[in-house]
Coordinates of C-alpha atoms in Angstrom, one line a residue:
M1020 CA -18.0 -11.8 29.5
S1021 CA -15.0 -10.1 27.7
I1022 CA -15.9 -6.9 25.5
T1023 CA -14.4 -8.9 22.7
S1024 CA -16.9 -11.6 23.1
I1025 CA -19.8 -9.2 22.8
A1026 CA -18.1 -7.4 19.7
R1027 CA -17.7 -10.7 18.0
N1028 CA -21.5 -11.3 17.7
F1029 CA -21.7 -8.0 15.8
F1030 CA -18.9 -9.2 13.5
A1031 CA -20.4 -12.9 13.0
P1032 CA -23.0 -12.2 10.4
R1033 CA -20.6 -10.6 8.1
M1034 CA -18.2 -13.6 8.3
K1035 CA -21.1 -15.7 6.9
E1036 CA -21.6 -12.9 3.9
L1037 CA -17.7 -13.2 3.1
E1038 CA -18.1 -16.9 2.2
R1039 CA -19.9 -15.8 -0.9
H1040 CA -16.3 -14.6 -2.1
A1041 CA -15.5 -18.3 -2.8
T1042 CA -18.5 -19.0 -5.3
G1043 CA -20.2 -15.8 -6.1
G1044 CA -17.4 -13.4 -7.4
L1045 CA -18.7 -12.8 -10.8
A1046 CA -22.1 -12.2 -9.7
M1047 CA -21.0 -9.7 -7.3
Q1048 CA -18.9 -7.8 -9.8
A1049 CA -21.8 -7.8 -12.1
E1050 CA -23.9 -6.2 -9.4
V1051 CA -21.1 -3.6 -8.6
L1052 CA -21.0 -2.5 -12.3
E1053 CA -24.9 -2.0 -12.3
Y1054 CA -24.7 0.0 -9.3
L1055 CA -21.8 2.3 -10.3
T1056 CA -23.1 3.0 -13.6
D1057 CA -26.7 3.6 -12.5
N1058 CA -25.9 5.9 -9.9
A1059 CA -23.5 8.0 -12.0
K1060 CA -25.7 7.9 -15.1
S1061 CA -26.7 11.8 -14.5
T1062 CA -23.3 13.0 -14.0
E1063 CA -21.3 14.8 -16.6
Y1064 CA -19.3 11.9 -17.1
G1065 CA -22.1 9.4 -17.2
R1066 CA -24.0 11.4 -19.7
R1067 CA -20.9 11.9 -21.9
H1068 CA -20.3 8.1 -22.0
I1069 CA -24.0 7.1 -22.2
F1070 CA -24.1 5.2 -18.9
G1071 CA -27.9 4.8 -19.2
N1072 CA -27.5 2.6 -22.1
I1073 CA -24.9 0.3 -20.4
K1074 CA -26.1 -3.0 -19.9
S1075 CA -23.1 -5.2 -19.9
Y1076 CA -19.3 -5.3 -19.4
E1077 CA -18.9 -5.4 -23.0
S1078 CA -20.9 -2.0 -23.5
F1079 CA -18.8 -0.5 -20.5
A1080 CA -15.6 -1.3 -21.9
A1081 CA -16.8 -0.1 -25.3
N1082 CA -18.1 3.3 -24.0
V1083 CA -15.7 4.1 -21.4
P1084 CA -11.8 4.8 -21.9
L1085 CA -9.0 3.8 -19.8
N1086 CA -7.9 6.4 -17.7
T1087 CA -4.6 7.6 -15.8
Y1088 CA -5.0 10.6 -13.3
D1089 CA -3.8 12.9 -15.7
D1090 CA -6.8 12.2 -17.8
L1091 CA -9.2 12.8 -15.0
K1092 CA -7.2 15.6 -13.4
D1093 CA -9.3 18.6 -14.9
S1094 CA -12.6 17.1 -13.9
I1095 CA -11.1 16.3 -10.4
D1096 CA -9.9 20.1 -9.9
R1097 CA -13.4 21.4 -10.9
M1098 CA -14.7 18.9 -8.2
R1099 CA -12.3 20.4 -5.6
H1100 CA -13.5 23.9 -6.4
G1101 CA -17.0 22.7 -5.5
E1102 CA -18.7 21.8 -8.7
A1103 CA -21.3 18.8 -8.4
N1104 CA -22.3 15.8 -10.5
V1105 CA -19.0 15.9 -12.4
L1106 CA -17.3 12.5 -12.1
W1107 CA -19.8 11.2 -9.2
P1108 CA -23.1 12.5 -7.8
G1109 CA -23.5 15.5 -5.8
V1110 CA -20.4 17.5 -4.2
V1111 CA -17.4 15.6 -3.2
K1112 CA -15.6 17.4 -0.2
W1113 CA -12.7 15.0 0.8
Y1114 CA -9.5 14.4 -1.2
A1115 CA -6.9 11.9 -0.4
K1116 CA -3.4 13.5 -1.1
S1117 CA -1.3 10.9 -2.7
S1118 CA 2.2 10.8 -4.4
G1119 CA 2.3 12.5 -7.8
T1120 CA 2.4 11.9 -11.5
T1121 CA 5.1 13.0 -14.0
N1122 CA 3.3 16.2 -14.3
D1123 CA 2.4 16.9 -10.6
K1124 CA 4.0 16.7 -7.2
S1125 CA 0.5 15.2 -6.0
K1126 CA -2.5 13.7 -6.9
F1127 CA -5.6 14.2 -5.3
I1128 CA -8.2 11.4 -5.1
P1129 CA -11.8 11.9 -4.5
V1130 CA -13.2 10.3 -1.5
S1131 CA -17.1 10.3 -1.7
R1132 CA -19.3 9.5 1.2
E1133 CA -20.1 6.2 -0.7
G1134 CA -16.4 5.4 -1.1
L1135 CA -15.7 6.2 2.5
H1136 CA -18.3 3.8 3.7
H1137 CA -18.4 1.2 1.0
M1138 CA -14.8 0.5 0.7
H1139 CA -12.5 2.1 3.3
Y1140 CA -14.5 1.7 6.5
Q1141 CA -15.9 -2.0 5.2
G1142 CA -12.6 -2.9 4.8
G1143 CA -11.6 -2.1 8.3
K1144 CA -14.9 -3.9 9.6
D1145 CA -13.9 -6.9 7.5
A1146 CA -10.3 -7.0 8.6
V1147 CA -11.6 -7.3 11.9
A1148 CA -14.2 -9.8 11.2
M1149 CA -11.7 -12.3 9.4
Y1150 CA -9.3 -11.6 12.3
L1151 CA -11.8 -12.6 15.0
G1152 CA -12.9 -15.6 12.8
N1153 CA -9.4 -16.9 12.5
N1154 CA -8.4 -16.4 16.1
P1155 CA -11.3 -17.4 18.5
E1156 CA -9.1 -16.6 21.7
S1157 CA -8.7 -12.9 20.6
R1158 CA -9.2 -10.2 23.4
M1159 CA -8.6 -7.4 21.1
F1160 CA -11.4 -5.4 22.1
D1161 CA -10.6 -5.7 25.8
G1162 CA -7.9 -2.9 25.1
R1163 CA -7.1 -0.1 22.7
G1164 CA -6.1 -0.1 18.9
L1165 CA -3.1 2.3 18.1
I1166 CA -4.2 3.7 14.6
L1167 CA -1.4 5.8 12.9
G1168 CA -2.9 8.7 10.9
G1169 CA -1.6 11.4 8.5
S1170 CA -2.8 14.9 8.5
H1171 CA -5.1 17.4 6.4
S1172 CA -5.6 20.9 5.5
P1173 CA -8.2 23.1 3.8
N1174 CA -9.2 22.5 0.5
Y1175 CA -9.2 25.7 -1.7
D1176 CA -12.1 27.8 -0.2
L1177 CA -14.7 25.2 -0.2
P1178 CA -16.4 25.2 3.3
G1179 CA -16.0 21.9 5.2
S1180 CA -13.7 20.3 2.4
L1181 CA -10.4 19.0 3.4
V1182 CA -7.2 17.4 1.6
G1183 CA -4.9 15.4 3.1
D1184 CA -3.7 11.6 3.9
L1185 CA -6.3 8.8 3.5
S1186 CA -5.7 8.0 7.0
A1187 CA -6.5 11.5 8.3
I1188 CA -9.6 11.4 6.3
L1189 CA -10.7 7.9 8.0
I1190 CA -9.8 9.2 11.4
E1191 CA -11.7 12.6 10.9
N1192 CA -14.9 10.9 9.9
I1193 CA -14.7 7.8 12.1
N1194 CA -17.8 6.7 14.2
P1195 CA -17.3 8.4 17.4
L1196 CA -17.8 5.1 19.1
V1197 CA -14.5 3.7 17.7
N1198 CA -12.8 6.4 19.6
L1199 CA -13.7 4.6 22.6
V1200 CA -11.3 1.8 21.8
R1201 CA -8.8 3.7 19.7
V1202 CA -5.3 5.7 20.5
P1203 CA -3.9 8.3 20.4
R1204 CA -6.0 11.3 20.7
K1205 CA -7.5 12.7 17.4
E1206 CA -5.5 15.9 17.9
T1207 CA -2.3 14.1 18.1
A1208 CA -3.3 11.6 15.5
L1209 CA -3.8 14.4 12.9
L1210 CA -0.5 16.3 13.6
S1211 CA 1.5 17.0 10.5
D1212 CA 5.1 17.0 12.1
F1213 CA 5.8 13.3 12.1
E1214 CA 8.6 13.5 14.6
L1215 CA 6.6 15.4 17.1
K1216 CA 3.6 13.2 16.4
R1217 CA 5.8 10.0 17.0
D1218 CA 6.9 11.4 20.4
R1219 CA 3.4 12.3 21.6
I1220 CA 1.9 9.1 20.5
A1221 CA 4.4 7.1 22.4
R1222 CA 3.8 9.2 25.4
E1223 CA 0.0 9.1 25.3
T1224 CA 0.2 5.4 24.9
V1225 CA 2.9 3.9 27.1
N1226 CA 0.4 3.5 30.0
K1227 CA -2.8 2.0 27.7
N1228 CA -3.4 -1.5 27.4
V1229 CA -2.6 -1.5 23.5
T1230 CA -3.9 -4.9 21.9
N1231 CA -3.9 -4.1 18.3
L1232 CA -2.0 -1.7 15.9
S1233 CA -3.0 -0.5 12.2
G1234 CA -0.5 1.5 10.1
V1235 CA 2.3 1.5 7.7
P1236 CA 4.9 -0.8 8.8
S1237 CA 8.0 1.7 8.4
W1238 CA 6.2 4.5 10.4
M1239 CA 4.8 2.0 13.1
L1240 CA 8.2 0.6 13.6
S1241 CA 9.3 4.3 14.3
V1242 CA 6.8 4.7 17.0
L1243 CA 7.2 1.5 18.5
T1244 CA 11.0 2.3 18.9
R1245 CA 10.2 5.5 20.6
V1246 CA 7.8 3.6 22.8
L1247 CA 10.7 1.5 24.0
E1248 CA 13.1 4.3 24.4
L1249 CA 10.6 6.1 26.6
T1250 CA 10.0 2.9 28.8
G1251 CA 13.6 1.4 28.9
K1252 CA 12.0 -1.8 27.9
R1253 CA 13.1 -4.4 25.5
H1254 CA 10.2 -5.7 24.0
I1255 CA 6.7 -4.2 23.2
E1256 CA 4.9 -6.9 25.2
E1257 CA 6.5 -5.5 28.4
V1258 CA 4.7 -2.3 27.7
W1259 CA 1.6 -3.6 26.5
P1260 CA 1.2 -7.4 27.5
G1261 CA -2.0 -7.8 25.7
I1262 CA -0.7 -7.1 22.2
E1263 CA -1.8 -9.3 19.7
V1264 CA -2.3 -8.3 16.2
F1265 CA -0.7 -5.7 13.5
F1266 CA -3.0 -4.7 10.7
H1267 CA -0.3 -3.4 8.2
G1268 CA -0.5 -2.2 4.6
G1269 CA 0.9 0.3 2.3
V1270 CA 4.4 -1.1 2.0
A1271 CA 5.8 -4.9 1.7
F1272 CA 6.1 -6.2 5.1
T1273 CA 8.9 -8.7 4.2
P1274 CA 11.9 -6.2 5.1
Y1275 CA 10.7 -5.4 8.3
R1276 CA 9.1 -8.7 9.6
K1277 CA 12.6 -9.6 11.5
Q1278 CA 12.5 -6.3 13.2
Y1279 CA 9.1 -6.7 14.3
E1280 CA 9.7 -10.1 15.6
Q1281 CA 12.5 -9.0 17.6
L1282 CA 10.5 -6.0 19.0
I1283 CA 7.4 -8.1 19.8
T1284 CA 8.5 -11.7 21.0
S1285 CA 5.3 -12.7 22.3
K1286 CA 3.8 -15.8 20.9
R1287 CA 0.4 -14.5 20.8
M1288 CA 1.4 -12.0 18.1
H1289 CA -0.2 -11.8 14.6
Y1290 CA 0.2 -9.9 11.5
M1291 CA -2.4 -9.4 8.9
E1292 CA -1.9 -7.8 5.6
T1293 CA -4.3 -5.4 4.3
Y1294 CA -4.6 -3.5 0.5
N1295 CA -6.1 -0.2 1.4
A1296 CA -4.8 2.6 -0.9
S1297 CA -6.0 6.3 -1.4
E1298 CA -8.0 5.3 -4.3
G1299 CA -9.8 2.4 -2.3
F1300 CA -9.8 -0.9 -0.3
F1301 CA -9.2 -3.9 -2.5
G1302 CA -7.7 -7.0 -0.5
L1303 CA -7.5 -8.7 2.7
Q1304 CA -5.2 -11.6 4.0
S1305 CA -8.1 -14.1 5.0
S1306 CA -5.8 -17.0 6.0
P1307 CA -2.9 -16.4 8.6
S1308 CA -1.1 -19.4 6.7
D1309 CA -1.4 -17.8 3.2
P1310 CA 0.2 -14.5 2.5
A1311 CA -2.2 -13.8 -0.6
L1312 CA -5.0 -11.4 -0.3
L1313 CA -8.6 -12.2 -0.9
L1314 CA -9.9 -9.7 -3.3
M1315 CA -12.9 -7.8 -1.9
L1316 CA -15.4 -8.1 -4.7
D1317 CA -18.7 -6.4 -2.9
Y1318 CA -17.0 -3.0 -1.7
A1319 CA -18.6 -1.1 -4.8
V1320 CA -15.2 -1.5 -6.7
F1321 CA -15.2 -3.1 -10.4
Y1322 CA -12.0 -4.7 -11.3
E1323 CA -10.1 -5.0 -14.8
F1324 CA -6.7 -6.3 -15.6
I1325 CA -4.3 -5.3 -18.2
P1326 CA -1.6 -8.3 -18.7
M1327 CA 1.7 -6.5 -18.1
E1328 CA 3.0 -7.8 -21.3
E1329 CA 0.3 -5.5 -23.0
F1330 CA 0.7 -2.7 -20.7
G1331 CA 2.0 0.6 -22.4
K1332 CA 0.4 -0.3 -26.0
E1333 CA -2.0 2.0 -27.4
H1334 CA -4.9 -0.4 -27.3
P1335 CA -3.9 -3.0 -24.6
S1336 CA -6.1 -6.1 -23.8
V1337 CA -8.0 -5.8 -20.8
V1338 CA -10.1 -8.5 -19.0
P1339 CA -12.7 -8.5 -16.4
L1340 CA -12.4 -10.8 -13.2
E1341 CA -13.5 -13.7 -15.4
G1342 CA -10.7 -13.4 -17.7
V1343 CA -8.0 -13.6 -15.2
R1344 CA -5.5 -16.3 -15.0
T1345 CA -3.2 -17.3 -12.0
G1346 CA 0.6 -16.7 -12.6
V1347 CA 0.0 -13.7 -14.8
N1348 CA 1.4 -10.3 -13.9
Y1349 CA -1.5 -7.7 -14.4
A1350 CA -1.9 -3.9 -14.1
L1351 CA -4.8 -3.2 -11.8
V1352 CA -7.7 -1.2 -13.4
I1353 CA -10.4 0.0 -11.0
T1354 CA -13.9 1.7 -11.2
T1355 CA -15.2 3.2 -7.7
P1356 CA -17.9 5.1 -6.2
C1357 CA -15.5 8.1 -6.1
G1358 CA -15.6 8.9 -9.7
L1359 CA -12.5 6.8 -10.8
W1360 CA -13.7 5.3 -14.0
R1361 CA -11.4 2.5 -15.6
Y1362 CA -8.7 4.1 -13.6
I1363 CA -5.1 2.7 -14.0
I1364 CA -4.2 2.8 -10.3
G1365 CA -0.3 1.9 -10.9
D1366 CA -0.3 -1.4 -8.9
T1367 CA 0.5 -5.0 -10.5
V1368 CA -0.8 -8.0 -9.1
R1369 CA -0.8 -11.7 -9.8
F1370 CA -3.5 -14.2 -9.0
T1371 CA -2.5 -17.2 -6.9
S1372 CA -6.2 -18.5 -6.9
T1373 CA -9.3 -18.0 -8.8
N1374 CA -11.5 -20.0 -6.5
P1375 CA -11.7 -17.9 -4.4
Y1376 CA -9.9 -14.9 -6.0
K1377 CA -6.8 -14.4 -4.2
F1378 CA -3.7 -12.3 -5.3
V1379 CA -0.3 -11.0 -4.3
I1380 CA 1.0 -7.4 -5.0
T1381 CA 4.0 -7.6 -7.4
G1382 CA 4.9 -3.9 -7.5
R1383 CA 4.2 -0.7 -9.4
T1384 CA 3.6 -0.3 -13.2
K1385 CA 6.5 2.4 -12.8
S1386 CA 8.4 0.6 -10.2
F1387 CA 10.5 -1.6 -12.0
I1388 CA 13.8 -1.8 -13.5
N1389 CA 13.9 -2.7 -17.3
A1390 CA 16.8 -0.8 -18.6
F1391 CA 18.4 -3.7 -20.2
G1392 CA 15.4 -6.3 -20.8
E1393 CA 15.4 -7.7 -17.2
E1394 CA 11.9 -6.8 -16.3
L1395 CA 12.9 -6.8 -12.5
I1396 CA 9.8 -6.1 -10.4
V1397 CA 9.5 -5.3 -6.6
D1398 CA 8.2 -8.9 -6.1
N1399 CA 11.3 -10.1 -7.2
A1400 CA 13.4 -7.8 -5.3
E1401 CA 11.5 -8.7 -2.0
Q1402 CA 12.2 -12.3 -2.6
G1403 CA 15.9 -11.7 -3.3
L1404 CA 16.3 -9.5 -0.3
A1405 CA 14.4 -12.0 2.0
E1406 CA 16.8 -14.9 0.9
A1407 CA 19.9 -12.5 1.3
C1408 CA 18.8 -11.7 5.0
R1409 CA 18.1 -15.3 5.7
R1410 CA 21.4 -16.4 4.5
T1411 CA 23.5 -13.6 6.2
G1412 CA 21.4 -12.8 9.1
A1413 CA 21.2 -9.4 8.0
E1414 CA 17.9 -6.9 8.5
V1415 CA 17.0 -4.5 5.8
S1416 CA 15.2 -1.1 7.0
E1417 CA 14.9 0.4 3.7
Y1418 CA 16.1 0.2 0.1
T1419 CA 16.0 1.4 -3.3
A1420 CA 17.5 0.2 -6.7
A1421 CA 18.5 1.8 -10.0
P1422 CA 20.1 0.9 -13.1
V1423 CA 23.8 1.8 -13.8
F1424 CA 23.7 2.4 -17.7
M1425 CA 27.2 2.5 -18.2
D1426 CA 30.2 3.4 -16.0
D1427 CA 33.9 4.3 -16.9
E1428 CA 34.8 0.8 -17.6
G1429 CA 31.6 0.4 -20.0
K1430 CA 29.9 -1.9 -17.3
C1431 CA 26.1 -2.0 -16.6
R1432 CA 24.7 -2.9 -13.7
H1433 CA 21.9 -2.5 -10.9
Q1434 CA 22.9 -0.4 -8.0
W1435 CA 21.3 -0.9 -4.7
L1436 CA 21.3 1.6 -1.8
V1437 CA 20.5 -0.5 1.3
E1438 CA 19.8 1.0 4.9
F1439 CA 20.5 -2.0 7.3
A1440 CA 19.0 -2.5 10.8
K1441 CA 21.6 -5.2 11.2
E1442 CA 24.4 -5.2 8.8
P1443 CA 25.5 -8.6 7.2
D1444 CA 29.3 -9.7 8.0
S1445 CA 30.1 -9.2 4.3
L1446 CA 28.2 -7.0 1.9
D1447 CA 29.9 -9.1 -0.8
D1448 CA 28.4 -12.3 0.4
F1449 CA 25.1 -10.4 0.9
A1450 CA 25.3 -9.0 -3.1
S1451 CA 26.2 -12.4 -4.2
I1452 CA 23.1 -14.2 -2.7
L1453 CA 20.8 -11.5 -3.7
D1454 CA 22.2 -11.6 -7.1
R1455 CA 21.6 -15.4 -7.3
R1456 CA 18.1 -15.3 -6.3
L1457 CA 17.1 -12.7 -8.4
Q1458 CA 18.3 -15.1 -11.3
E1459 CA 16.5 -17.8 -9.8
V1460 CA 13.1 -15.8 -9.6
N1461 CA 13.7 -13.9 -12.9
S1462 CA 14.4 -15.7 -16.0
D1463 CA 14.8 -12.2 -18.1
Y1464 CA 17.3 -11.0 -15.3
E1465 CA 19.2 -14.4 -15.5
A1466 CA 19.5 -14.4 -19.2
K1467 CA 20.7 -10.6 -19.0
R1468 CA 23.6 -11.7 -16.4
S1469 CA 24.5 -14.5 -18.5
K1470 CA 28.4 -14.5 -18.7
D1471 CA 28.3 -10.8 -17.2
I1472 CA 27.8 -9.7 -21.1
T1473 CA 24.8 -7.5 -20.8
L1474 CA 24.4 -6.7 -17.3
Q1475 CA 27.3 -7.2 -14.5
H1476 CA 27.0 -8.3 -10.8
L1477 CA 24.9 -6.0 -8.8
E1478 CA 26.5 -3.3 -6.5
I1479 CA 25.5 -2.7 -2.9
I1480 CA 26.0 0.6 -1.3
K1481 CA 25.4 0.9 2.4
A1482 CA 23.3 3.9 3.2
R1483 CA 23.9 5.6 6.6
P1484 CA 21.2 5.2 9.3
G1485 CA 18.4 7.4 8.8
L1486 CA 19.1 8.4 5.1
F1487 CA 15.7 7.5 3.7
N1488 CA 13.5 9.2 6.5
D1489 CA 16.0 12.4 5.9
W1490 CA 15.2 11.9 2.2
L1491 CA 11.4 11.8 2.8
K1492 CA 11.7 14.8 5.3
S1493 CA 13.2 17.0 2.7
K1494 CA 10.2 16.1 0.3
G1495 CA 7.9 17.1 2.9
K1496 CA 6.7 13.2 2.9
L1497 CA 8.0 12.1 6.5
G1498 CA 5.1 10.0 8.1
G1499 CA 1.6 9.4 6.9
Q1500 CA 1.4 6.8 4.1
H1501 CA 4.4 8.0 2.2
K1502 CA 6.9 5.4 1.1
V1503 CA 10.3 5.0 -0.5
P1504 CA 10.2 4.1 -4.2
R1505 CA 12.0 0.6 -4.5
L1506 CA 12.8 0.3 -7.8
S1507 CA 13.4 3.1 -10.5
N1508 CA 14.0 2.8 -14.3
N1509 CA 16.3 6.1 -14.2
R1510 CA 18.7 7.4 -11.8
D1511 CA 16.7 10.5 -10.4
I1512 CA 15.9 9.3 -7.0
M1513 CA 19.1 7.2 -6.6
E1514 CA 21.4 10.2 -7.2
Q1515 CA 19.3 12.4 -4.8
L1516 CA 19.8 10.0 -2.0
L1517 CA 23.4 9.3 -2.9
R1518 CA 23.9 13.1 -2.7
L1519 CA 22.2 13.5 0.7
N1520 CA 24.3 10.2 2.0
N1521 CA 27.6 11.7 0.9
V1522 CA 26.8 15.1 2.5
K1523 CA 26.1 13.5 5.8
N1524 CA 28.8 11.3 5.8
E1525 CA 31.2 14.1 5.2
D1526 CA 29.7 15.8 8.0

């Protein structure tokens, strides 16, 4: 009997529990809200907002304001200095370092013991449970899992308290039994220098029987490329014959899929998307044939949603799960067992089903272009690039886009900086297909493009190889869970990248 057959028995009961998501979602969310407010009613935040009197969603929404990171920042900083019972009971010793706000370079997201186990580790277990349920022939536990992690460092002078990438926190606290089926070594996984880490991971794993991968697509691709360089092989399954699944998240997989399919040609290979952020674990791809994610409703996360047409208003409409509708773009609001109360996470989602509740990630509340009323979101961009790649045979490694408000000829347009893994024969053709597809999927963009009056044809600039990695490195964000901003409503990031692109090209 294989090890996977034995492990399957461990995950089977959870598969039965997950069936409740199809019919009991609203009841589960009511239980979660009661759990969160009851546990935190004696904290400073709970007393201030009268958690002891909250008996319904309506009273919760009336008593607790919507929060951004800046609203909670002072409380979180006190927690980082060791204060107890501020936003969540007890002392929270772990903080996930995430990309910053307008006012700060970084955010520091509290990760309580309850959050670590109820959200993040439960999400990892459920990803495996669903995968095994969908793939009865799996042998993933007969080999090792290659898990990419970030790094961490001491948090102020608080003993035993650390701050770092969420992935580093997960590896640091992981059940020792998992280390028996995981590579690389913990010391390697937690290295801060990604280029050194990449090489060491490749060297440590080339002779292992790796069957599954977990990580951010861009950084995992870099590791796999190094594995092929060291071995001289063309395909990953020549190095790891048992490779069968990649659990991926952090960025959209669409731009990377073709590159992975070229590196891993095995017909046994599967890809499963997860929605695991520094703030919590929220969704899993429950069906291989459906890219939408199942909203995980029993992870001690309470969900609310702001229709994007209301977002930014002083008093926007906010709906709980029972109020969502399919096809509407929402800003996601979460309440978690880490002290994030009615927290606007910055991601946008659109539901494709409410029985069960399934959704796609459409972008970021701040990752869009609406310089001319076109309301272009990341989901539109991904669809446009996918069509342009399909029609031209091109492959995109990285990209970003920003508006050109008015050039010397008084023209306004979108400017796309694209790093190709495989260039199209004609950049003009690629740009035209992308532009047409954006008009097909976004009526506002189509209206603004009408007769080239408001918005002219988009522009593609070819980025040199490695440009985006060099930019991330210059920001101290190479590796880990860091990612390139896809769409910006201003030109700050675009100008930084163009300067770096030009300097290297001149060299």
